[in-house]
Every structure is written in structure tokens, then in C-alpha cells.
mmCIF file of C-alpha atoms in Angstrom:
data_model
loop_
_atom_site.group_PDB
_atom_site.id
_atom_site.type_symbol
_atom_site.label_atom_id
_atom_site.label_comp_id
_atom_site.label_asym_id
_atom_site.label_seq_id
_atom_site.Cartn_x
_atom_site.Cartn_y
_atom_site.Cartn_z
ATOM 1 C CA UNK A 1 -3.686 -15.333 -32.537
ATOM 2 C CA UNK A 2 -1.891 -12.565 -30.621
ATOM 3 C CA UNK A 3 -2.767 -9.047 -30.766
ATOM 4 C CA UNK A 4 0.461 -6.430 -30.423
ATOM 5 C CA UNK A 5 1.104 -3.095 -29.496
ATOM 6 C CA UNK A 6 3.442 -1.611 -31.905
ATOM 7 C CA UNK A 7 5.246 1.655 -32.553
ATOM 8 C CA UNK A 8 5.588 1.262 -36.357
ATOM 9 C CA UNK A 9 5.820 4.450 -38.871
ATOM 10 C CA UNK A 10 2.541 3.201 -40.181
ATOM 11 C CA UNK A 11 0.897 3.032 -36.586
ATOM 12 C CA UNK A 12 -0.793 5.568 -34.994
ATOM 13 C CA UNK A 13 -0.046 5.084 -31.207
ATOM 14 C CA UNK A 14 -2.582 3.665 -29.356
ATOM 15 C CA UNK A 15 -3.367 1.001 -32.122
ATOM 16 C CA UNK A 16 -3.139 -2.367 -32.038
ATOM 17 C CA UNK A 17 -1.852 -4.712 -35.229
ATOM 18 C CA UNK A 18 -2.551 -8.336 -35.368
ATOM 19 C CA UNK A 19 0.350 -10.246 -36.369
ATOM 20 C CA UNK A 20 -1.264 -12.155 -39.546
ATOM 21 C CA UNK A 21 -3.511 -8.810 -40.851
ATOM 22 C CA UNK A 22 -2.386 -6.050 -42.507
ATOM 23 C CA UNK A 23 -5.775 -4.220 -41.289
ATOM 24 C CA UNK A 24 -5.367 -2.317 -37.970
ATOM 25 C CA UNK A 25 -7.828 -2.128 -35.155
ATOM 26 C CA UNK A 26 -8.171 1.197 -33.399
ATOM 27 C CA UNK A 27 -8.597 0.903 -29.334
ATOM 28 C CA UNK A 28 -11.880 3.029 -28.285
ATOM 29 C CA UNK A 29 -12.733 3.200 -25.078
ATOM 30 C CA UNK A 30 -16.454 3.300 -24.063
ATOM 31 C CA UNK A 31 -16.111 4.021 -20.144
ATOM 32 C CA UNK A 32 -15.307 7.089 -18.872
ATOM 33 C CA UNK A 33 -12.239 7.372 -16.333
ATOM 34 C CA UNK A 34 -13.259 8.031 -12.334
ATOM 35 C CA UNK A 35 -11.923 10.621 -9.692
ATOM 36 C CA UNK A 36 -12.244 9.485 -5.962
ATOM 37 C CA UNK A 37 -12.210 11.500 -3.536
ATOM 38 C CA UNK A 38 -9.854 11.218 -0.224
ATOM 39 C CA UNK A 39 -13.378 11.511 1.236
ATOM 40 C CA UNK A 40 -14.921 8.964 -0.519
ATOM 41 C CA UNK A 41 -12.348 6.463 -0.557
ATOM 42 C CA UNK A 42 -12.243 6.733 3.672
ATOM 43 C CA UNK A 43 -15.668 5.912 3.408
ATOM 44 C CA UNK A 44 -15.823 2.900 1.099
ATOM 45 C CA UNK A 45 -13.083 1.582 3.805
ATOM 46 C CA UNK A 46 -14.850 2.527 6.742
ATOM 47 C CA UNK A 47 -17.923 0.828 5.281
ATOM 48 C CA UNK A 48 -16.111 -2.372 4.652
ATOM 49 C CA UNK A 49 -16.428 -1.855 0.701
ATOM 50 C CA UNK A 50 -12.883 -2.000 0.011
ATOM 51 C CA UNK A 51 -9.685 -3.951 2.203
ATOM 52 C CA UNK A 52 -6.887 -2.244 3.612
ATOM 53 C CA UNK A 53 -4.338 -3.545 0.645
ATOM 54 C CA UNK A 54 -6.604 -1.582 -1.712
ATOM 55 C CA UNK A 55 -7.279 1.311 0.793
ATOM 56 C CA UNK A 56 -3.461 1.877 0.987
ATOM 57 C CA UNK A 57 -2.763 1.445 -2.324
ATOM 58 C CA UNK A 58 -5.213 4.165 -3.826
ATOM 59 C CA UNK A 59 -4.644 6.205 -0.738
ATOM 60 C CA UNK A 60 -0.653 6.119 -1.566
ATOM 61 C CA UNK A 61 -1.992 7.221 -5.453
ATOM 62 C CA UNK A 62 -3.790 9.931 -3.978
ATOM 63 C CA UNK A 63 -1.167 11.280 -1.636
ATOM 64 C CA UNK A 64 1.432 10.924 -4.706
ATOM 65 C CA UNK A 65 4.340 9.492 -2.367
ATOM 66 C CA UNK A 66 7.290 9.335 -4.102
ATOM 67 C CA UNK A 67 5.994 9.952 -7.916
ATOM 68 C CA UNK A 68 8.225 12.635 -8.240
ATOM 69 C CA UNK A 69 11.099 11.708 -6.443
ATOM 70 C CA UNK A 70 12.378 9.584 -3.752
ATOM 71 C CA UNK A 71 10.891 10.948 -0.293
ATOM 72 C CA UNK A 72 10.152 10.236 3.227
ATOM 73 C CA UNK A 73 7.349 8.412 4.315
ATOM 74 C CA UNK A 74 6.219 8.294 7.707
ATOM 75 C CA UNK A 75 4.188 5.367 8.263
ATOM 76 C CA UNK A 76 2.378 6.907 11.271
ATOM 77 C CA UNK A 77 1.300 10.285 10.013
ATOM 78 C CA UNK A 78 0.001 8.188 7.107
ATOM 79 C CA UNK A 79 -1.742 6.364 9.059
ATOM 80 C CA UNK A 80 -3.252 9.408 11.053
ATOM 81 C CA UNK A 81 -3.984 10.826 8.074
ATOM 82 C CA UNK A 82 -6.117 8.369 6.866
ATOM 83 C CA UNK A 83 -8.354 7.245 9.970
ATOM 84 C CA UNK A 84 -11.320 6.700 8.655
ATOM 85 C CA UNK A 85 -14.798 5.683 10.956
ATOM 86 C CA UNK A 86 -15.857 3.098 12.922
ATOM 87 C CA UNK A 87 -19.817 2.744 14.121
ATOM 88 C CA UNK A 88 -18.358 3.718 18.135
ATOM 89 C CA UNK A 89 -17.076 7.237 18.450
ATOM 90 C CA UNK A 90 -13.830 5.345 18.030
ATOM 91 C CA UNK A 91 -12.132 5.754 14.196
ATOM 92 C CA UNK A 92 -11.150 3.085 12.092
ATOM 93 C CA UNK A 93 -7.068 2.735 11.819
ATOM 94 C CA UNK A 94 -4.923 0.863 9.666
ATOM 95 C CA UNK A 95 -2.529 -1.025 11.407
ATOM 96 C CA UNK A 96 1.491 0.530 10.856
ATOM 97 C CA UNK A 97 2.582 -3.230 10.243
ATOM 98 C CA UNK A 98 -0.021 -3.593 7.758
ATOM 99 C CA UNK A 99 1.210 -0.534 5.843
ATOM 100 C CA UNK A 100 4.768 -1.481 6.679
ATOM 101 C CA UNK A 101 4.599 -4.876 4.867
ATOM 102 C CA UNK A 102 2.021 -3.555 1.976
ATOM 103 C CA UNK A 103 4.865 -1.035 0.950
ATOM 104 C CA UNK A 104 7.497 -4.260 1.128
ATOM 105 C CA UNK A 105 4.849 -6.060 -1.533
ATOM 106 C CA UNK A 106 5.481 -2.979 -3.930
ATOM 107 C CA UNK A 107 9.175 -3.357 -3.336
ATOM 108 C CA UNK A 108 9.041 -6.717 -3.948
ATOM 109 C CA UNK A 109 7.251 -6.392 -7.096
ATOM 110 C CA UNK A 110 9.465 -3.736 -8.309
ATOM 111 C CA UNK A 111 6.806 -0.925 -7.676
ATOM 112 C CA UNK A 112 9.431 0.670 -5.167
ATOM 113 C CA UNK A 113 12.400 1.837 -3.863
ATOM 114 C CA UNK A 114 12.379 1.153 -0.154
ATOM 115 C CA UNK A 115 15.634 2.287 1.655
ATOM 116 C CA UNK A 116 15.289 2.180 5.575
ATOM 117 C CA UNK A 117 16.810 4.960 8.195
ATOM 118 C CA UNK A 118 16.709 3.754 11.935
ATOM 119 C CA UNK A 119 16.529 6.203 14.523
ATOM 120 C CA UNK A 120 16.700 4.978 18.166
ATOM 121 C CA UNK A 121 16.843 6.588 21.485
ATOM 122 C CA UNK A 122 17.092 4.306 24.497
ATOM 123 C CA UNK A 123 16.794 5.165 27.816
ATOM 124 C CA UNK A 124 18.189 2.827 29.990
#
């Protein structure tokens, strides 16, 4: 048995037919959906609630990188942008590699378009 989302002229969207009925079942939803904060979602981090894949993946959400169209991203200022607190008077910070090789997952997966400028300036 295998359920199937279709797009017939008999289907409302959002319904799902099973293969062997003719009856349709329509998809209710009984939770509500959330908003989090930038505020809140430092603190779950901070607090050790959440890891840093899932910090940087809602905080990328949040700060909409790219939804529109290709962009820059600057690892760092994300970064600094999303400290969030330690128990010193030192904040908590996401390591750049960390948010380096989480944005290579999404590439990898085919949840982004990665292309990489280099920039150097030695002084020798």
C-alpha cells in the first residue's frame, strides 16, 4: 500500500489518493507552524540545546542567503554575526571551517550552488 501525491483534475491539491481507492483522504494538519527568533535560536545554541550543523542551517534560513539569487557569503561576518554566549565573558563562536564544510554538505546534496573566488595578498 502506497499513498501518492497527485495533481489529477479530480484532486484538490494538497490531497493524497491511494492507489487501489477511489476515496480520497484530505491532509489536515493539527500543529501549528513556529517562528524562531535570531534571538532565540543563539540561545538554544549557546545553551547546548541545538549543534552547530543545525545552528547554521536555521541560522542560513533566517538570514535568507542566496534564496533569491546567487550572492556572496562571507563566512566570517557570518560567523560574527552569529556569536552567541558562553558562561565566561567570552562568546560562543562557530568555527569558519565548520561553516565552510557545512555549506560543502548542502552542495553536495544538491541544496547549493557553491562557486569559490580566491583573493590573496602576500607579503613576502
Amino acid at each position: 500500500m502506497t499513498a501518492t501525491l497527485t495533481t489529477a483534475a479530480d484532486t484538490e491539491p494538497g490531497q493524497l489518493t491511494h492507489e487501489n481507492l477511489a476515496e480520497k483522504a484530505e491532509l489536515k494538519y493539527s500543529r501549528m507552524p513556529i517562528t524562531v527568533a535570531m534571538h532565540d535560536l543563539i540561545r538554544a545554541w549557546s545553551e547546548g540545546l541545538i549543534n552547530d550543523d543545525a545552528y547554521i542551517f536555521f541560522a542560513l534560513q533566517i538570514e535568507r542567503i542566496g534564496k533569491e539569487k546567487p550572492e556572496e557569503f562571507d563566512v566570517t561576518q557570518f560567523v560574527e554575526d552569529w556569536l552567541g554566549y558562553g558562561k565566561s565573558d567570552k562568546p560562543k563562536r562557530l568555527k569558519e571551517s565548520k561553516v565552510t564544510a557545512y555549506v560543502q554538505k548542502l552542495q553536495q546534496m544538491g541544496a547549493a550552488h557553491v562557486e569559490i573566488k580566491m583573493q590573496l595578498s602576500l607579503d613576502i
